[in-house]
Coordinates of C-alpha atoms in Angstrom, one line a residue:
M1 CA 90.5 46.0 138.3
K2 CA 92.0 42.9 136.7
G3 CA 93.1 43.6 133.1
E4 CA 92.7 47.4 133.5
E5 CA 95.4 49.5 132.0
F6 CA 96.9 52.3 134.0
V7 CA 98.3 55.5 132.5
G8 CA 101.3 57.4 134.0
L9 CA 103.7 56.6 136.8
A10 CA 103.3 56.5 140.5
C11 CA 105.3 59.3 142.2
G12 CA 107.6 56.8 144.0
T13 CA 108.4 55.0 140.8
C14 CA 110.5 57.7 139.1
G15 CA 111.6 59.7 142.2
G16 CA 109.9 62.8 141.1
L17 CA 111.7 63.2 137.7
G18 CA 109.4 61.2 135.5
Q19 CA 107.1 62.0 132.7
S20 CA 104.4 63.4 134.9
E21 CA 106.3 66.6 135.7
P22 CA 107.0 69.4 133.3
M23 CA 110.4 70.1 131.9
T24 CA 110.9 73.2 134.2
E25 CA 110.4 71.1 137.3
R26 CA 112.8 68.5 136.1
L27 CA 115.4 71.1 135.4
N28 CA 114.9 72.7 138.9
K29 CA 115.5 69.4 140.6
R30 CA 118.7 68.7 138.6
T31 CA 120.3 72.2 138.8
K32 CA 121.4 72.0 142.5
P33 CA 123.2 68.7 142.3
L34 CA 124.9 69.5 139.0
L35 CA 126.0 72.9 140.2
A36 CA 127.3 71.4 143.4
M37 CA 129.3 68.7 141.5
G38 CA 130.6 71.4 139.0
I39 CA 131.8 73.6 141.8
V40 CA 133.5 70.8 143.7
F41 CA 135.3 69.4 140.6
L42 CA 136.3 72.8 139.4
V43 CA 137.9 73.7 142.8
L44 CA 139.6 70.3 142.9
I45 CA 141.1 71.0 139.4
F46 CA 142.3 74.4 140.6
V47 CA 143.9 72.8 143.7
F48 CA 145.6 70.2 141.6
V49 CA 146.9 72.8 139.1
L50 CA 148.2 75.1 141.8
A51 CA 149.9 72.2 143.6
L52 CA 151.7 71.1 140.4
S53 CA 152.8 74.7 139.6
K54 CA 154.0 75.2 143.2
N55 CA 152.2 78.5 143.4
S56 CA 153.1 80.6 146.4
H57 CA 149.4 81.1 147.3
F58 CA 148.7 77.4 147.4
P59 CA 148.2 77.2 151.2
E60 CA 145.7 80.1 151.2
F61 CA 143.8 78.6 148.3
L62 CA 143.8 75.1 149.9
A63 CA 142.2 76.6 153.0
F64 CA 139.6 78.3 150.9
A65 CA 139.0 75.2 148.8
G66 CA 138.5 73.0 151.8
T67 CA 136.0 75.4 153.3
L68 CA 134.1 75.8 150.0
I69 CA 133.9 72.0 149.3
G70 CA 132.8 71.3 152.9
S71 CA 130.1 74.0 152.7
V72 CA 128.8 72.8 149.3
T73 CA 128.7 69.2 150.4
A74 CA 127.0 70.0 153.7
F75 CA 124.4 72.2 152.1
Y76 CA 123.6 69.6 149.4
F77 CA 123.3 66.6 151.8
N78 CA 121.5 68.6 154.4
S79 CA 118.9 69.9 152.0
R80 CA 118.5 66.4 150.5
N81 CA 117.6 64.9 153.9
N82 CA 115.0 67.7 154.7
T83 CA 112.9 67.1 151.6

């Protein structure tokens, strides 16, 4: 065993995104967090723009945005704990 070279990475070393997995699997694991972050930041930008423009529909959009951001956050963190 001493002096023996090992090839590849242990699963725990790279967190499942290392060289041992094909590109499709790496993209599948990155899509959900990137989509969640994109949706949250886009909705926050919309809220900020509507607040600055003093839009008459701001209260309705704010209620929608709060629900959407809470749902996305809860879904993402809930699924991360179950895997």
